[in-house]
mmCIF file of C-alpha atoms in Angstrom:
data_model
loop_
_atom_site.group_PDB
_atom_site.id
_atom_site.type_symbol
_atom_site.label_atom_id
_atom_site.label_comp_id
_atom_site.label_asym_id
_atom_site.label_seq_id
_atom_site.Cartn_x
_atom_site.Cartn_y
_atom_site.Cartn_z
ATOM 1 C CA ALA A 1 -45.122 -75.179 7.749
ATOM 2 C CA GLN A 2 -43.090 -72.058 7.330
ATOM 3 C CA SER A 3 -41.217 -71.304 4.125
ATOM 4 C CA VAL A 4 -39.300 -68.526 2.466
ATOM 5 C CA ALA A 5 -38.752 -67.916 -1.223
ATOM 6 C CA GLN A 6 -35.989 -65.778 -2.644
ATOM 7 C CA PRO A 7 -36.726 -65.932 -6.370
ATOM 8 C CA GLU A 8 -33.401 -64.504 -7.532
ATOM 9 C CA ASP A 9 -30.134 -66.397 -7.178
ATOM 10 C CA GLN A 10 -28.173 -63.333 -8.281
ATOM 11 C CA VAL A 11 -28.809 -59.599 -8.387
ATOM 12 C CA ASN A 12 -26.437 -57.248 -10.171
ATOM 13 C CA VAL A 13 -26.583 -53.508 -9.688
ATOM 14 C CA ALA A 14 -24.344 -50.581 -10.487
ATOM 15 C CA GLU A 15 -22.807 -48.648 -7.624
ATOM 16 C CA GLY A 16 -24.978 -45.710 -6.653
ATOM 17 C CA ASN A 17 -28.159 -47.252 -8.020
ATOM 18 C CA PRO A 18 -30.990 -48.465 -5.811
ATOM 19 C CA LEU A 19 -31.124 -52.169 -5.048
ATOM 20 C CA THR A 20 -33.916 -54.579 -4.218
ATOM 21 C CA VAL A 21 -33.589 -58.173 -3.057
ATOM 22 C CA LYS A 22 -36.904 -59.995 -3.095
ATOM 23 C CA CYS A 23 -38.407 -62.263 -0.461
ATOM 24 C CA THR A 24 -41.814 -63.842 -0.023
ATOM 25 C CA TYR A 25 -42.871 -65.997 2.888
ATOM 26 C CA SER A 26 -45.475 -68.423 4.121
ATOM 27 C CA VAL A 27 -46.278 -68.851 7.804
ATOM 28 C CA SER A 28 -49.235 -69.647 10.019
ATOM 29 C CA GLY A 29 -50.257 -66.612 11.946
ATOM 30 C CA ASN A 30 -48.229 -63.449 12.265
ATOM 31 C CA PRO A 31 -44.684 -63.659 10.944
ATOM 32 C CA TYR A 32 -41.388 -62.629 12.442
ATOM 33 C CA LEU A 33 -39.247 -61.640 9.453
ATOM 34 C CA PHE A 34 -35.496 -61.095 9.236
ATOM 35 C CA TRP A 35 -32.745 -60.220 6.796
ATOM 36 C CA TYR A 36 -29.174 -61.387 7.280
ATOM 37 C CA VAL A 37 -26.017 -60.845 5.242
ATOM 38 C CA GLN A 38 -23.145 -63.301 4.869
ATOM 39 C CA TYR A 39 -19.646 -62.448 3.718
ATOM 40 C CA PRO A 40 -17.281 -65.209 2.497
ATOM 41 C CA ASN A 41 -16.290 -67.710 5.185
ATOM 42 C CA ARG A 42 -18.235 -65.814 7.830
ATOM 43 C CA GLY A 43 -21.408 -66.368 9.778
ATOM 44 C CA LEU A 44 -24.579 -64.369 9.296
ATOM 45 C CA GLN A 45 -24.850 -60.740 10.317
ATOM 46 C CA PHE A 46 -28.233 -59.404 11.338
ATOM 47 C CA LEU A 47 -29.511 -56.504 9.205
ATOM 48 C CA LEU A 48 -33.085 -55.880 10.271
ATOM 49 C CA LYS A 49 -36.280 -57.442 11.481
ATOM 50 C CA TYR A 50 -40.030 -57.001 11.390
ATOM 51 C CA ILE A 51 -42.015 -58.138 14.384
ATOM 52 C CA THR A 52 -44.855 -55.654 14.575
ATOM 53 C CA GLY A 53 -45.491 -51.971 14.019
ATOM 54 C CA ASP A 54 -44.535 -49.889 10.996
ATOM 55 C CA ASN A 55 -44.379 -51.815 7.759
ATOM 56 C CA LEU A 56 -41.185 -50.029 6.716
ATOM 57 C CA VAL A 57 -38.278 -51.240 8.785
ATOM 58 C CA LYS A 58 -34.892 -49.554 8.800
ATOM 59 C CA GLY A 59 -31.781 -51.529 9.593
ATOM 60 C CA SER A 60 -28.006 -51.539 9.512
ATOM 61 C CA TYR A 61 -25.805 -50.036 6.774
ATOM 62 C CA GLY A 62 -28.657 -48.056 5.207
ATOM 63 C CA PHE A 63 -30.792 -51.072 4.400
ATOM 64 C CA GLU A 64 -34.544 -51.116 4.809
ATOM 65 C CA ALA A 65 -37.347 -53.565 4.126
ATOM 66 C CA GLU A 66 -41.063 -53.249 3.655
ATOM 67 C CA PHE A 67 -43.494 -55.734 5.108
ATOM 68 C CA ASN A 68 -46.452 -56.290 2.800
ATOM 69 C CA LYS A 69 -48.995 -58.568 4.383
ATOM 70 C CA SER A 70 -51.306 -58.844 1.374
ATOM 71 C CA GLN A 71 -48.445 -59.900 -0.885
ATOM 72 C CA THR A 72 -46.671 -61.859 1.888
ATOM 73 C CA SER A 73 -43.465 -60.112 0.927
ATOM 74 C CA PHE A 74 -40.543 -58.572 2.776
ATOM 75 C CA HIS A 75 -38.231 -57.135 0.112
ATOM 76 C CA LEU A 76 -34.876 -55.701 1.128
ATOM 77 C CA LYS A 77 -33.954 -52.320 -0.312
ATOM 78 C CA LYS A 78 -31.242 -49.717 -0.285
ATOM 79 C CA PRO A 79 -31.443 -46.346 -2.059
ATOM 80 C CA SER A 80 -27.807 -46.269 -3.192
ATOM 81 C CA ALA A 81 -25.717 -49.428 -3.458
ATOM 82 C CA LEU A 82 -22.055 -49.657 -2.479
ATOM 83 C CA VAL A 83 -19.468 -52.089 -3.802
ATOM 84 C CA SER A 84 -18.995 -53.227 -0.206
ATOM 85 C CA ASP A 85 -22.635 -54.358 -0.144
ATOM 86 C CA SER A 86 -21.664 -57.272 -2.394
ATOM 87 C CA ALA A 87 -22.443 -60.397 -0.379
ATOM 88 C CA LEU A 88 -24.959 -63.204 0.103
ATOM 89 C CA TYR A 89 -28.293 -62.112 1.554
ATOM 90 C CA PHE A 90 -30.712 -64.374 3.386
ATOM 91 C CA CYS A 91 -34.334 -63.743 4.231
ATOM 92 C CA ALA A 92 -35.724 -65.720 7.177
ATOM 93 C CA VAL A 93 -39.067 -66.222 8.882
ATOM 94 C CA ARG A 94 -40.436 -67.787 12.015
ATOM 95 C CA ASP A 95 -43.810 -67.866 13.657
ATOM 96 C CA MET A 96 -44.631 -66.539 17.104
ATOM 97 C CA GLY A 97 -43.793 -69.793 18.856
ATOM 98 C CA ASN A 98 -40.334 -70.862 19.963
ATOM 99 C CA THR A 99 -39.486 -72.237 16.538
ATOM 100 C CA PRO A 100 -36.226 -72.017 14.617
ATOM 101 C CA LEU A 101 -35.718 -69.601 11.787
ATOM 102 C CA VAL A 102 -36.446 -70.891 8.315
ATOM 103 C CA PHE A 103 -34.122 -69.439 5.689
ATOM 104 C CA GLY A 104 -34.502 -68.737 2.020
ATOM 105 C CA LYS A 105 -31.868 -70.109 -0.325
ATOM 106 C CA GLY A 106 -30.054 -66.790 -0.433
ATOM 107 C CA THR A 107 -29.470 -64.141 -3.083
ATOM 108 C CA ARG A 108 -26.010 -63.123 -4.149
ATOM 109 C CA LEU A 109 -25.748 -59.382 -4.619
ATOM 110 C CA SER A 110 -23.005 -57.983 -6.821
ATOM 111 C CA VAL A 111 -22.506 -54.234 -6.887
ATOM 112 C CA ILE A 112 -20.365 -53.138 -9.792
ATOM 113 C CA ALA A 113 -18.273 -49.984 -9.674
ATOM 114 C CA GLY B 1 -24.621 -55.750 20.180
ATOM 115 C CA ALA B 2 -24.926 -59.416 21.033
ATOM 116 C CA VAL B 3 -21.886 -61.499 20.127
ATOM 117 C CA VAL B 4 -21.676 -65.197 19.473
ATOM 118 C CA SER B 5 -18.188 -66.640 19.461
ATOM 119 C CA GLN B 6 -17.506 -69.883 17.626
ATOM 120 C CA HIS B 7 -14.264 -71.812 17.877
ATOM 121 C CA PRO B 8 -12.322 -73.077 16.030
ATOM 122 C CA SER B 9 -12.851 -71.235 12.769
ATOM 123 C CA TRP B 10 -11.055 -73.836 10.678
ATOM 124 C CA VAL B 11 -10.297 -77.505 11.285
ATOM 125 C CA ILE B 12 -8.462 -79.976 9.073
ATOM 126 C CA CYS B 13 -8.178 -83.512 10.367
ATOM 127 C CA LYS B 14 -7.901 -87.128 9.357
ATOM 128 C CA SER B 15 -10.837 -89.403 8.727
ATOM 129 C CA GLY B 16 -11.989 -91.135 11.907
ATOM 130 C CA THR B 17 -11.142 -88.226 14.180
ATOM 131 C CA SER B 18 -13.727 -86.653 16.442
ATOM 132 C CA VAL B 19 -13.959 -82.870 16.316
ATOM 133 C CA LYS B 20 -15.501 -80.549 18.892
ATOM 134 C CA ILE B 21 -16.821 -77.108 17.998
ATOM 135 C CA GLU B 22 -17.666 -74.582 20.714
ATOM 136 C CA CYS B 23 -20.281 -71.867 20.579
ATOM 137 C CA ARG B 24 -20.448 -69.163 23.234
ATOM 138 C CA SER B 25 -22.767 -66.233 23.723
ATOM 139 C CA LEU B 26 -20.405 -63.586 25.080
ATOM 140 C CA ASP B 27 -22.660 -60.860 26.422
ATOM 141 C CA PHE B 28 -26.049 -62.476 26.813
ATOM 142 C CA GLN B 29 -27.590 -65.657 28.095
ATOM 143 C CA ALA B 30 -28.972 -67.794 25.315
ATOM 144 C CA THR B 31 -32.061 -69.758 26.192
ATOM 145 C CA THR B 32 -31.861 -71.567 22.899
ATOM 146 C CA MET B 33 -28.961 -72.432 20.635
ATOM 147 C CA PHE B 34 -29.061 -73.791 17.116
ATOM 148 C CA TRP B 35 -26.590 -75.634 14.919
ATOM 149 C CA TYR B 36 -26.656 -75.257 11.162
ATOM 150 C CA ARG B 37 -24.742 -76.793 8.309
ATOM 151 C CA GLN B 38 -24.087 -74.963 5.069
ATOM 152 C CA PHE B 39 -22.920 -76.532 1.826
ATOM 153 C CA PRO B 40 -21.170 -74.408 -0.806
ATOM 154 C CA LYS B 41 -23.463 -71.884 -2.432
ATOM 155 C CA GLN B 42 -26.450 -73.210 -0.505
ATOM 156 C CA SER B 43 -28.632 -72.026 2.319
ATOM 157 C CA LEU B 44 -28.334 -72.968 5.958
ATOM 158 C CA MET B 45 -29.699 -76.345 6.954
ATOM 159 C CA LEU B 46 -30.849 -76.609 10.549
ATOM 160 C CA MET B 47 -29.313 -79.629 12.259
ATOM 161 C CA ALA B 48 -30.577 -79.324 15.798
ATOM 162 C CA THR B 49 -32.031 -77.056 18.435
ATOM 163 C CA SER B 50 -30.843 -77.160 22.016
ATOM 164 C CA ASN B 51 -32.111 -75.628 25.213
ATOM 165 C CA GLU B 52 -29.870 -75.339 28.242
ATOM 166 C CA GLY B 53 -29.988 -78.400 30.443
ATOM 167 C CA SER B 54 -32.087 -80.541 28.135
ATOM 168 C CA LYS B 55 -31.464 -82.876 25.233
ATOM 169 C CA ALA B 56 -31.138 -81.409 21.792
ATOM 170 C CA THR B 57 -33.910 -81.784 19.250
ATOM 171 C CA TYR B 58 -32.523 -83.044 15.977
ATOM 172 C CA GLU B 59 -33.989 -82.388 12.568
ATOM 173 C CA GLN B 60 -35.063 -85.295 10.435
ATOM 174 C CA GLY B 61 -32.150 -87.013 8.757
ATOM 175 C CA VAL B 62 -29.525 -85.747 11.214
ATOM 176 C CA GLU B 63 -27.825 -88.559 13.122
ATOM 177 C CA LYS B 64 -27.771 -87.683 16.804
ATOM 178 C CA ASP B 65 -25.051 -90.234 17.535
ATOM 179 C CA LYS B 66 -22.917 -88.692 14.826
ATOM 180 C CA PHE B 67 -23.446 -85.081 15.814
ATOM 181 C CA LEU B 68 -23.387 -84.844 19.602
ATOM 182 C CA ILE B 69 -24.700 -81.613 21.052
ATOM 183 C CA ASN B 70 -24.180 -80.496 24.620
ATOM 184 C CA HIS B 71 -25.764 -77.317 25.954
ATOM 185 C CA ALA B 72 -24.214 -77.236 29.392
ATOM 186 C CA SER B 73 -24.933 -73.627 30.294
ATOM 187 C CA LEU B 74 -26.797 -70.562 29.093
ATOM 188 C CA THR B 75 -23.648 -69.348 27.357
ATOM 189 C CA LEU B 76 -22.079 -72.497 25.932
ATOM 190 C CA SER B 77 -23.081 -75.184 23.480
ATOM 191 C CA THR B 78 -20.795 -77.703 21.819
ATOM 192 C CA LEU B 79 -21.136 -79.802 18.694
ATOM 193 C CA THR B 80 -18.966 -82.898 18.437
ATOM 194 C CA VAL B 81 -18.675 -84.587 15.075
ATOM 195 C CA THR B 82 -17.788 -88.151 16.006
ATOM 196 C CA SER B 83 -15.613 -90.346 13.795
ATOM 197 C CA ALA B 84 -15.675 -87.742 11.062
ATOM 198 C CA HIS B 85 -15.466 -88.761 7.423
ATOM 199 C CA PRO B 86 -14.925 -86.736 4.246
ATOM 200 C CA GLU B 87 -18.669 -86.409 3.672
ATOM 201 C CA ASP B 88 -18.887 -84.520 6.973
ATOM 202 C CA SER B 89 -16.740 -81.759 5.508
ATOM 203 C CA SER B 90 -18.820 -78.611 5.565
ATOM 204 C CA PHE B 91 -19.299 -75.167 7.091
ATOM 205 C CA TYR B 92 -20.962 -75.417 10.493
ATOM 206 C CA ILE B 93 -22.602 -72.350 12.027
ATOM 207 C CA CYS B 94 -24.011 -71.954 15.506
ATOM 208 C CA SER B 95 -26.650 -69.484 16.534
ATOM 209 C CA ALA B 96 -27.994 -68.282 19.853
ATOM 210 C CA ARG B 97 -31.206 -66.602 20.822
ATOM 211 C CA THR B 98 -32.867 -64.980 23.753
ATOM 212 C CA GLY B 99 -35.749 -62.967 22.391
ATOM 213 C CA GLN B 100 -35.115 -61.487 18.951
ATOM 214 C CA PRO B 101 -33.159 -61.654 16.763
ATOM 215 C CA GLN B 102 -31.067 -64.785 16.473
ATOM 216 C CA HIS B 103 -27.325 -64.104 16.505
ATOM 217 C CA PHE B 104 -24.786 -66.172 14.616
ATOM 218 C CA GLY B 105 -21.217 -67.241 15.127
ATOM 219 C CA ASP B 106 -18.657 -66.841 12.363
ATOM 220 C CA GLY B 107 -18.794 -70.522 11.489
ATOM 221 C CA THR B 108 -16.340 -73.417 11.490
ATOM 222 C CA ARG B 109 -15.020 -74.816 8.267
ATOM 223 C CA LEU B 110 -14.428 -78.523 8.771
ATOM 224 C CA SER B 111 -12.285 -80.404 6.271
ATOM 225 C CA ILE B 112 -11.854 -84.140 6.705
ATOM 226 C CA LEU B 113 -9.037 -85.731 4.725
#
């Protein structure tokens, strides 16, 4: 069965500093990995995905993530955080079949001015 | 980018009422649509998966007679919460997919009095 772990409920970072939101996964076979962001009372917005190819994936709003197969990780990063990045971030995984996404529990990011 | 429209965004109704939520993919045809439920400060819980023209597949513990799903076309799926009660109050989010990634609606906040 597929699973996703986001070990941090909350991440606090000062504006302008780099940020990292952690994610590890478990899946049979090759993973499809995703990051989504959720603002209050809104649905999920797609940030980036890894399907195949380069391990470093660049996405929306300056975010990037690195796929590490040996560590089964897909951490989300941004070189310089903005206050407007404050939101709830979800990591998700699925296998290559037509299966639904499995989500982590989410990590709340707070960027402090 | 791909847009998923969900309507209504907010519903308040009396106990015993049935409520219908619509999910439309506006600029793509969705081979598969998903319905999720999200409790406060928690992750998304998959309720059911539906493919156009066939019966929805419900996750374990989700009552199919309570949560009726109709996927009548490649651009429209509906979720009807029948005889809603206060414990059905939640944030419901639909999602649509054709290829990658999955796209999400903005959610419907359902409050049953």
